[in-house]
Coordinates of C-alpha atoms and ligand atoms in Angstrom, one line a residue:
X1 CA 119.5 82.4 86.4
X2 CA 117.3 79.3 87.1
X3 CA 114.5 79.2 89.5
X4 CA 111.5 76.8 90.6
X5 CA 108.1 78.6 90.7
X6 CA 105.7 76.4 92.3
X7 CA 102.0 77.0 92.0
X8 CA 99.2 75.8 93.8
X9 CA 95.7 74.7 93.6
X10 CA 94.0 77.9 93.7
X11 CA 97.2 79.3 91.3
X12 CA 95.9 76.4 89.1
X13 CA 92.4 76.8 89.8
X14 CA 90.7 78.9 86.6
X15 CA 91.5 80.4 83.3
X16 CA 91.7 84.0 85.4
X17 CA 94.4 81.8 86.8
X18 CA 96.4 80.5 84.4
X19 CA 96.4 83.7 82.5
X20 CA 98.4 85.1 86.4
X21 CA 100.6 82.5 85.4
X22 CA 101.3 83.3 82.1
X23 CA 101.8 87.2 82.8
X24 CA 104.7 85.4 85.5
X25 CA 106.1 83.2 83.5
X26 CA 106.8 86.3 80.7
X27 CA 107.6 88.7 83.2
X28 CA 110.8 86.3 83.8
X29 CA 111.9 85.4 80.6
X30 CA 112.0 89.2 80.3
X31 CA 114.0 89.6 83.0
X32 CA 116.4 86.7 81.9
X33 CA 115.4 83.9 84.2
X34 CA 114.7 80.4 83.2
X35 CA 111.7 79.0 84.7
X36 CA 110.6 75.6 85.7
X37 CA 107.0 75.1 86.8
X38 CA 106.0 72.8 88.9
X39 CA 102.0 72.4 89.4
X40 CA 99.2 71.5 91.5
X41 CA 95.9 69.7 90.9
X42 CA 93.6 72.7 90.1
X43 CA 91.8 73.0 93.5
X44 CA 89.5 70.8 94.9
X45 CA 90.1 68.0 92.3
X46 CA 92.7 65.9 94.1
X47 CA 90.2 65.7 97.0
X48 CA 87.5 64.9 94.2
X49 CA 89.2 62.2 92.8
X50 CA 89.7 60.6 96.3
X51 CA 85.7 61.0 96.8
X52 CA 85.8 59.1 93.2
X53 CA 88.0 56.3 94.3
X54 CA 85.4 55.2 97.6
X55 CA 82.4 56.1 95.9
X56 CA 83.6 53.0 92.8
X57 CA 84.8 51.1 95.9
X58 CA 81.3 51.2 97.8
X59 CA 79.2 50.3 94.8
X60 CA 78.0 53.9 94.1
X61 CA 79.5 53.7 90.3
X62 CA 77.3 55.8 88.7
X63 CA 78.2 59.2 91.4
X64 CA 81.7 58.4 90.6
X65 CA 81.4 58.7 87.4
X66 CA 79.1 61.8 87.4
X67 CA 82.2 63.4 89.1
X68 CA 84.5 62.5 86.6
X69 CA 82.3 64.1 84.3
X70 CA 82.6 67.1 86.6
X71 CA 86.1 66.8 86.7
X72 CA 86.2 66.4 82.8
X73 CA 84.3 69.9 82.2
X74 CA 86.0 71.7 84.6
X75 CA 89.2 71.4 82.6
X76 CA 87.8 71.1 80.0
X77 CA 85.5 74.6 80.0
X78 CA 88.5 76.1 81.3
X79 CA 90.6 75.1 78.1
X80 CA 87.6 76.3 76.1
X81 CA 87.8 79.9 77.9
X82 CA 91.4 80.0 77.3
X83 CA 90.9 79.0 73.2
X84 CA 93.5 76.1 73.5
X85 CA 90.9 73.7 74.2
X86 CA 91.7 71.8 70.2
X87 CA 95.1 71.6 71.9
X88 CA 94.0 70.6 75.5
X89 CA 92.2 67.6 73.9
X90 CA 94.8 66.4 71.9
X91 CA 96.8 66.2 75.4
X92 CA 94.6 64.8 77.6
X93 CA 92.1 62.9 75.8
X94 CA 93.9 59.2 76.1
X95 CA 94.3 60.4 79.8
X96 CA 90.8 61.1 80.6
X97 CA 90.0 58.0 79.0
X98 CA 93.2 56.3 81.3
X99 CA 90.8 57.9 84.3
X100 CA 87.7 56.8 83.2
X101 CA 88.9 52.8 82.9
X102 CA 90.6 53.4 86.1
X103 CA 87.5 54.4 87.6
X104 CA 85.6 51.2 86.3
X105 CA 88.4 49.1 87.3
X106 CA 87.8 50.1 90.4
X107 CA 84.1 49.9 90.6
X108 CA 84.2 46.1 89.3
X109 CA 86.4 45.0 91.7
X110 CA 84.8 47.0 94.3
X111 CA 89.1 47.3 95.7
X112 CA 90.8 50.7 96.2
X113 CA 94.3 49.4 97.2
X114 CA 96.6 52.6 98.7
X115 CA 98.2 52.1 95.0
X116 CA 95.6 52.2 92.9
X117 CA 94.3 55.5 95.0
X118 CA 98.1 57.1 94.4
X119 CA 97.7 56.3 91.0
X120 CA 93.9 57.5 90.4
X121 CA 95.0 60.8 92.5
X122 CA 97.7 61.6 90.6
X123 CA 95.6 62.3 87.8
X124 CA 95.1 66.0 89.3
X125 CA 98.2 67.1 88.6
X126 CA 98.6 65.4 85.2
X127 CA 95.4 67.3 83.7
X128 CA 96.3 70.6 85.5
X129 CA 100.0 71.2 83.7
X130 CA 98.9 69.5 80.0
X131 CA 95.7 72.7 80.4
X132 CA 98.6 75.2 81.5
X133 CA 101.2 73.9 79.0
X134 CA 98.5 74.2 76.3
X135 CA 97.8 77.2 77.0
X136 CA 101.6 78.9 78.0
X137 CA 102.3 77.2 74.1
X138 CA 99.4 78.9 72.7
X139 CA 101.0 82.3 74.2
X140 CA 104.0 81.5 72.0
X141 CA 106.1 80.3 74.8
X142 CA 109.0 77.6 74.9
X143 CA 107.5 75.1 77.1
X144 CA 107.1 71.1 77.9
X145 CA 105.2 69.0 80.3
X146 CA 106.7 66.4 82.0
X147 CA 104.8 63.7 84.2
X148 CA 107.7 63.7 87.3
X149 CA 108.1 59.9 87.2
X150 CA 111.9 60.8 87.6
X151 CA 111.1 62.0 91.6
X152 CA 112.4 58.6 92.8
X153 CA 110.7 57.8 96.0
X154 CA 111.7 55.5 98.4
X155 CA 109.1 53.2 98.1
X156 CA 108.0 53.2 101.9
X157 CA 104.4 53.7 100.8
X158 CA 102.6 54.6 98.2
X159 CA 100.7 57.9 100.0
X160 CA 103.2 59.9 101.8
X161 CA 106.5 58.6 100.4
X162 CA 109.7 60.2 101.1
X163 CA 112.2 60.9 97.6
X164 CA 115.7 59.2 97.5
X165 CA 117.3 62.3 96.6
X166 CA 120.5 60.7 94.8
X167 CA 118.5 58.3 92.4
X168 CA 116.0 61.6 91.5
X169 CA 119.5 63.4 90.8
X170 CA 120.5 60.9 87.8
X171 CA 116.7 60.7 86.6
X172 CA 116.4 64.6 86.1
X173 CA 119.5 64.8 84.8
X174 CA 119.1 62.1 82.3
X175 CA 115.5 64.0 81.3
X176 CA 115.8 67.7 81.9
X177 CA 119.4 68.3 81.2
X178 CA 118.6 68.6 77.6
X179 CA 115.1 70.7 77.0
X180 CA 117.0 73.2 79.5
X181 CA 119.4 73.5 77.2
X182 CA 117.6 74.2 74.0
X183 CA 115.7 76.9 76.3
X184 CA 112.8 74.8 77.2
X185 CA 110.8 75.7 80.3
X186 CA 109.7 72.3 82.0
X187 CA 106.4 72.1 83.3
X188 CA 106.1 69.3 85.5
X189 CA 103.4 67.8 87.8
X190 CA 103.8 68.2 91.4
X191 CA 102.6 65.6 94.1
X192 CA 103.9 62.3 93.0
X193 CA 107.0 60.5 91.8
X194 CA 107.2 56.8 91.3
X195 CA 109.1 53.7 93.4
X196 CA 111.9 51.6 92.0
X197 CA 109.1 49.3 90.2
X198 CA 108.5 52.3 88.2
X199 CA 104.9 52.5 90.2
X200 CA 103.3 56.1 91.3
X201 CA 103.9 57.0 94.9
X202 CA 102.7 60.5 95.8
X203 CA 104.5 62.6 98.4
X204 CA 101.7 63.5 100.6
X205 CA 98.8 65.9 100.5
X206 CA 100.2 69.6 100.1
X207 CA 103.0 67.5 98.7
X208 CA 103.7 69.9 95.3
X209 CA 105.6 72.3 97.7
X210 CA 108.4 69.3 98.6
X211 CA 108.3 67.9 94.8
X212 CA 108.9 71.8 94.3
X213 CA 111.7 72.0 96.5
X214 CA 113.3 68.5 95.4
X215 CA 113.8 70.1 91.5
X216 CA 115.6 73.0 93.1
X217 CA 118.0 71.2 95.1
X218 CA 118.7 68.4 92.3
X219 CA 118.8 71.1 89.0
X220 CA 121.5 73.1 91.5
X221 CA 119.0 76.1 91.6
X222 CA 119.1 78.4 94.6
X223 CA 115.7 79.9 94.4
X224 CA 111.9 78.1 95.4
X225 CA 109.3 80.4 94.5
X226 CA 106.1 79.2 96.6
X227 CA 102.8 81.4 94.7
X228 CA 99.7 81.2 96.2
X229 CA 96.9 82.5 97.3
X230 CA 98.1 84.5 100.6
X231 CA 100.3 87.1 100.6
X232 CA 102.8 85.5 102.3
X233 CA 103.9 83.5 105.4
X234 CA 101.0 85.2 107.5
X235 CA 101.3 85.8 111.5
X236 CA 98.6 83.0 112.0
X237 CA 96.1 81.2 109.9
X238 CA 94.1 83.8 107.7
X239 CA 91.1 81.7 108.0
X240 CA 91.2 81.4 112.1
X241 CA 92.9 85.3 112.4
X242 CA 91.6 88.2 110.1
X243 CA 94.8 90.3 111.6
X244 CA 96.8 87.9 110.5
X245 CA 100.2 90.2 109.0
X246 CA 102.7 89.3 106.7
X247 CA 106.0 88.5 108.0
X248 CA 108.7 89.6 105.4
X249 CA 111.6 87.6 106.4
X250 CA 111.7 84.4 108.6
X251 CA 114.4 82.0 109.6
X252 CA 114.1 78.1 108.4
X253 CA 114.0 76.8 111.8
X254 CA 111.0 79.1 112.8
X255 CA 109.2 78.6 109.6
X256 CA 109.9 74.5 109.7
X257 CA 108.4 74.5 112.8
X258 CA 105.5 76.6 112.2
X259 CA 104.9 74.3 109.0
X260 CA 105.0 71.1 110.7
X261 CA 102.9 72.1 113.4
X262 CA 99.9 73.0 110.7
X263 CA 100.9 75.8 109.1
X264 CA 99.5 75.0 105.8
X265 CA 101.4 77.4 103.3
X266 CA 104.1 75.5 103.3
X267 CA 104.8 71.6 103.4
X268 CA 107.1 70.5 106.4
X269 CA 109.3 68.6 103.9
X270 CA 109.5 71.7 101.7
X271 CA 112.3 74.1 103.7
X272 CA 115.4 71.3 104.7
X273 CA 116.6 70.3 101.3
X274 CA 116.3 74.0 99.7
X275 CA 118.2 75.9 102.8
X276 CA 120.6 73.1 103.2
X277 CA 122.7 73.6 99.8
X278 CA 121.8 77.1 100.9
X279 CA 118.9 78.1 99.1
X280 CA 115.9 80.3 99.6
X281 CA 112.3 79.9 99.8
X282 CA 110.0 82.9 98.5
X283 CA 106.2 82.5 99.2
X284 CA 104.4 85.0 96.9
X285 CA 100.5 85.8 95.5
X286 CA 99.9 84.9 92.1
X287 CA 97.1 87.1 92.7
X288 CA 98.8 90.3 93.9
X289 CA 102.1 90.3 92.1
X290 CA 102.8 94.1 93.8
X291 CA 103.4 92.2 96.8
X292 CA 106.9 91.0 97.4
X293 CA 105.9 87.9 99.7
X294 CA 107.8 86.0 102.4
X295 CA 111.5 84.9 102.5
X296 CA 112.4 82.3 104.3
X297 CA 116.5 82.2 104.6
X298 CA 119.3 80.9 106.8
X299 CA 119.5 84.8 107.6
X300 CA 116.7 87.0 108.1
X301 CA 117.2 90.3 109.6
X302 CA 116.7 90.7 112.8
X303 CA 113.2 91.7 113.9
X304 CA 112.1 93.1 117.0
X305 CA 109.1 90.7 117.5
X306 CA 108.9 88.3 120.0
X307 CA 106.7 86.2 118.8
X308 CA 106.8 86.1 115.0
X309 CA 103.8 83.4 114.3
X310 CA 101.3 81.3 115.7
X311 CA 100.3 77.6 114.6
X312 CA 98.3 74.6 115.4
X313 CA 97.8 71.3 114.7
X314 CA 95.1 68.6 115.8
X315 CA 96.6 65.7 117.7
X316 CA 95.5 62.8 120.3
X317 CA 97.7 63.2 123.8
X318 CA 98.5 59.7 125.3
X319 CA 99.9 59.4 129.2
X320 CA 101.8 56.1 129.7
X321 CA 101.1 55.6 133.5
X322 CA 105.0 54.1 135.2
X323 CA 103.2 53.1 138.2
X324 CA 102.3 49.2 138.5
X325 CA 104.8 48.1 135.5
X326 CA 108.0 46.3 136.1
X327 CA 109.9 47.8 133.3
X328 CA 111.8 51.3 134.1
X329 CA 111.2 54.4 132.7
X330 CA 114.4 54.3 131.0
X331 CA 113.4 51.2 129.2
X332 CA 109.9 52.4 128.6
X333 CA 111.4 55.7 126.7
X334 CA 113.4 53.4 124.6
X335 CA 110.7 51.1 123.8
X336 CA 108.4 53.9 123.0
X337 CA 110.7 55.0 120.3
X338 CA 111.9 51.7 119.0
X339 CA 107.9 51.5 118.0
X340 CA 107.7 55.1 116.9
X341 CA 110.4 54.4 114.8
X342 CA 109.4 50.9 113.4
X343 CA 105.9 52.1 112.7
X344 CA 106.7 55.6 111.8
X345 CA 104.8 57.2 114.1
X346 CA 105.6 60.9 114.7
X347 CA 106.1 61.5 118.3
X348 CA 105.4 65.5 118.1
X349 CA 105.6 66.7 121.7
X350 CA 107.1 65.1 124.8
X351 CA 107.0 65.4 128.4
X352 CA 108.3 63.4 131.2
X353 CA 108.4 62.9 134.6
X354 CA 108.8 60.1 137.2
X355 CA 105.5 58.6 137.1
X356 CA 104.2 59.3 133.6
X357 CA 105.7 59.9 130.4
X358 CA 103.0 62.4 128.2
X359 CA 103.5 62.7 124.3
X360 CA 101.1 63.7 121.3
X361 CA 100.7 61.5 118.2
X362 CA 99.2 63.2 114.9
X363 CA 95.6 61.9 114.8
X364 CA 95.5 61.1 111.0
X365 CA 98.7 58.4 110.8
X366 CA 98.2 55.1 108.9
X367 CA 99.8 53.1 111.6
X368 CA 97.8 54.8 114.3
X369 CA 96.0 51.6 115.4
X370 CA 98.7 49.5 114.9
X371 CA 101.0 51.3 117.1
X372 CA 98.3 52.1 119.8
X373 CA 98.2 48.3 120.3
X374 CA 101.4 47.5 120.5
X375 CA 101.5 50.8 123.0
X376 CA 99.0 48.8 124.7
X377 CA 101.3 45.7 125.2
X378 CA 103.9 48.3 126.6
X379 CA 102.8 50.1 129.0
X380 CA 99.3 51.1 130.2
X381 CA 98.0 54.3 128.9
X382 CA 95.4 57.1 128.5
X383 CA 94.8 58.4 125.6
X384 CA 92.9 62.2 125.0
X385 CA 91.4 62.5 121.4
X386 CA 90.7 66.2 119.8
X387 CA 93.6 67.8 121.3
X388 CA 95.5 70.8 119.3
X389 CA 98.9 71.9 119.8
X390 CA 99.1 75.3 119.7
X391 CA 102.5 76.4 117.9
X392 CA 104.0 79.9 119.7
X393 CA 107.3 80.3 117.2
X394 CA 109.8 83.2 118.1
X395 CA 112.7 84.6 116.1
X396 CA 115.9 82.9 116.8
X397 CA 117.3 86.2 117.7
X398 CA 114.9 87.0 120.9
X399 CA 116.8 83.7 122.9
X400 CA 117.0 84.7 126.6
X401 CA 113.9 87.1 126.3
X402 CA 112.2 87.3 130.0
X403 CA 108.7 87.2 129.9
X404 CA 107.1 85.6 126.6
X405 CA 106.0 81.9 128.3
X406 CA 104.5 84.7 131.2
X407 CA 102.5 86.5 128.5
X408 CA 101.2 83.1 127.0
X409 CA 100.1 81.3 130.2
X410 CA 98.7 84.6 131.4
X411 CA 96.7 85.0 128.2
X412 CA 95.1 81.8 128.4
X413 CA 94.4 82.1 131.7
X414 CA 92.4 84.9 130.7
X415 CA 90.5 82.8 128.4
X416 CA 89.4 80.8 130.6
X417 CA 91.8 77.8 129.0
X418 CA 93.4 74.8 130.7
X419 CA 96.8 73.7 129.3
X420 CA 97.4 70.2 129.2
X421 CA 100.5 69.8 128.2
X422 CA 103.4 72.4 127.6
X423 CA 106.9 72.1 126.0
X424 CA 109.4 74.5 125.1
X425 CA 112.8 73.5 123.1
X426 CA 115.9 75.0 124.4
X427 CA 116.6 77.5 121.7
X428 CA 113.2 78.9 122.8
X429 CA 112.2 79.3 119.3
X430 CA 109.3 76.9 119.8
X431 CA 106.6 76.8 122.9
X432 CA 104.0 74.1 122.2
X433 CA 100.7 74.1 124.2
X434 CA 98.1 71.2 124.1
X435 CA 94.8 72.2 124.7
X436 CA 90.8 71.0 123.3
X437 CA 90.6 71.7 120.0
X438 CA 87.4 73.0 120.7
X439 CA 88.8 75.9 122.3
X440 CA 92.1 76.2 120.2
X441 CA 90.9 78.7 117.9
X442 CA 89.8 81.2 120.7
X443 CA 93.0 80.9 122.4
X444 CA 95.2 81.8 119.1
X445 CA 93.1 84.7 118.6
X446 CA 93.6 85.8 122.3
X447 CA 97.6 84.4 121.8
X448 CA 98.0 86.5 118.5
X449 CA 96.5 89.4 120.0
X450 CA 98.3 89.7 123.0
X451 CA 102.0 88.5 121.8
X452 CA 102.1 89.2 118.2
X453 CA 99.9 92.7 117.4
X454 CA 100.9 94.0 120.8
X455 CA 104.0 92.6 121.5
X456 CA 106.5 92.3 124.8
X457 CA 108.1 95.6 124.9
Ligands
ADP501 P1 98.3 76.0 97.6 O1 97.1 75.3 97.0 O2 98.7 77.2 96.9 O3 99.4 75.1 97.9 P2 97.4 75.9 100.4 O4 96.0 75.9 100.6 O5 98.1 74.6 100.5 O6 97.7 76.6 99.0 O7 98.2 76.9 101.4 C1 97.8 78.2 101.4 C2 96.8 78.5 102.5 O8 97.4 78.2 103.8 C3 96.3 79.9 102.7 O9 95.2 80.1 101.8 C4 95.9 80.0 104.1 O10 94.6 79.8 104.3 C5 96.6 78.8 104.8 N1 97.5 79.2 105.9 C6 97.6 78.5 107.1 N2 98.5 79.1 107.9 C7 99.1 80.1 107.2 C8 100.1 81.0 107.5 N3 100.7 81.1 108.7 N4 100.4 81.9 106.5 C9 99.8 81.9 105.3 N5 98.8 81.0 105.0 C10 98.5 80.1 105.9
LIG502 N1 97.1 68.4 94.7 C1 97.8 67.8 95.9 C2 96.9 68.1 97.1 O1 95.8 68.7 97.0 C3 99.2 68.3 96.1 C4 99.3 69.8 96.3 O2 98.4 70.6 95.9 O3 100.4 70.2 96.8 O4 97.3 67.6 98.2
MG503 MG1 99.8 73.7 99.5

């Protein structure tokens, strides 16, 4: 049996690590599987090479390249403490070099285009899986890297590009189809693919997860391994809620939503194309491998919870005020979507009424500006910066419950909390609550505390 284990930046992040990996990787050709890795940057350099890029660009050359030295050793100590470092440089040696020229390049022209920083960020990922490949060959294993310029994006931009799934397809096939079957285990970068001019294009930050979850769907496999460095898919954010539990099973729909409203284990993009040709996603430890993880499947069993997990997102909240325009609402709702559309804005929560139509906007979009003019031209508005929505998700299976949006607006009451906005989608698996993010944390505690460790009876 095939499967896709996917491994992250802290999975990535040290020879204690890699050597997690390895003791993986052999536990499955044991067992029979095939394996195909797919890797992150080891963790913190992606963000380190973006610090590189506008440090060149604003004339601070010399601190770029003192991090790429960091960079450099990082890997490169690590290779040394795994004794494949002869092996590591043979690998990466004409890359660093690649890097270092990029670097320069970039400091002469004093210029960081958005493809020159998908290219120079890519780099993460290319250095992380030649270290692991050097050192799962060194264990006497059957492996390969593979840059994943066959991920075919579609060219929309070069930070957060979507893949054209057919055209990736054909370009794995015509790659992988043979190493996998001599027995070779492909280990290939996660993050990026590259546009029809052959040009890299990465799939967003967290993006390894969806790269992950493309090679599943187009090498017909039915398993994603997530491994991390949480248990699981956690009741809230570990890092906002010490309590935080695992959940051993969750349905796609709750987990999509939790993940696209700033659950960070996952990326959004990651579920859809694996659960579709039904599939499953497992989110496991690297670092506790007694642990059996999350599941996230078309079917979970039942559970008893009513609310299953809690998550949030930072957004700006914009109020189009109806009053004093001549156009309709009708025609206002239409235009406001045309523009979300044309500008691919995300439009993440909606409410409506006669006189005002109230939505949120992710605060970190490209074409933010852009489309808050045009807005502007629309319609007038009022716009409310450091907002979160709070994400309440409950299992599919609790539909028609009486009492869990009583619970939540009584518990922030109690906190003292206004809501701003509230939504709730009709499958009730979803109850979204706007509030200051400076208070957001505070009222998931309370929310987690109140609905998910003592639940609705
Ligand atoms: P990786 O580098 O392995 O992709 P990420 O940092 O992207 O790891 O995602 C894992 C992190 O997600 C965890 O360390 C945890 O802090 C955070 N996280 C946020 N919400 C959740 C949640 N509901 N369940 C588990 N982890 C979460
Ligand atoms: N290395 C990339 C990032 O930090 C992609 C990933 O880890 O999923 O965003
Ligand atoms: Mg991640």
């Amino acid at each position: 049996m095939m499967k896709i284990l996917k491994f992250g930046g802290t999975s990535m992040g040290s020879p204690k690590a890699l050597t997690q990996i390895e003791s993986i990787f052999r536990s499955r050709i044991e067992m029979g599987e095939q394996s195909i890795l797919v890797c992150s940057a080891m963790s913190g350099v992606t963000n380190q090479l973006f610090e590189i890029g506008k440090m060149a660009e604003k004339r601070r050359l010399s601190h770029a390249m003192e991090l790429f030295e960091s960079v450099k050793n990082r890997h490169m100590e690590a290779a040394e403490a795994l004794g494949v470092r002869p092996y590591f440089e043979a690998y990466a040696t004409a890359l660093l070099e690649d890097l270092k020229n990029l670097i320069k390049g970039i400091g002469l022209i004093l210029e960081l285009s958005e493809r020159s920083k998908a290219y120079l960020m890519s780099f993460g990922e290319r250095l992380s899986t030649r270290l692991l490949t050097a050192y799962l060959k060194k264990k006497g294993h059957p492996v390969e890297q593979f840059d994943s310029t066959f991920i075919k994006t579609a060219g929309k931009n070069f930070i957060k590009d979507e893949v054209d799934l057919p055209l990736t397809r054909q370009a794995i096939d015509a790659v992988l189809t043979t190493p996998l079957q001599n027995g070779i285990s492909p280990v290939i970068t996660g993050f990026f693919g590259t546009n029809q001019e052959s040009v890299i294009s990465l799939l967003g930050r967290g993006g390894s997860d969806y790269s992950g979850a493309i090679l599943t769907v187009c090498l017909g496999a039915k398993t994603l391994e997530i491994w991390t460095d949480v248990d699981g898919f956690l009741t809230a954010d570990p890092r906002l809620v010490k309590e935080a539990n695992i959940i051993q099973q969750i349905g796609f729909q709750e987990a999509a939503e939790l993940c696209f409203y700033g659950a960070k284990v996952l990326h959004p993009k990651t579920i859809r194309p694996v659960i579709e040709k039904g599939g499953e996603v497992y989110i496991r430890n690297t670092f506790n491998l007694s642990n059996k993880g999350t599941l996230i499947t078309q079917y979970p069993t039942p559970s008893e919870v009513a609310v299953i997990s809690i998550s949030s997102k930072k957004v700006d909240m914009i109020t189009l005020d109806l009053f004093g325009i001549t156009l309709n609402k009708r025609e206002v709702m239409a235009d406001l979507f045309q523009l979300s559309k044309a500008l691919e804005i995300n439009v993440d929560m909606i409410a409506a009424s006669e006189a005002q139509v109230s939505f949120c906007i992710e605060n970190d979009q490209e074409n933010r500006p852009h489309f808050l003019k045009k807005l502007s031209i629309l319609c007038p508005y009022v716009i409310k910066k450091n907002r979160s929505v709070i994400c309440i998700v409950s299992p599919a299976d609790v539909q028609g419950q009486i009492g869990i949006a009583g619970k939540i607006f009584t518990t922030i009451a109690e906190s003292g909390v206004s809501v701003e906005m509230y939504s709730q989608n009709a499958s009730e698996i979803a109850q979204l609550i706007v509030v200051k993010s400076e208070v957001s944390d505070k009222v998931i505690t309370k929310l987690h505390e109140n609905l998910v460790i003592r639940p609705i009876e």
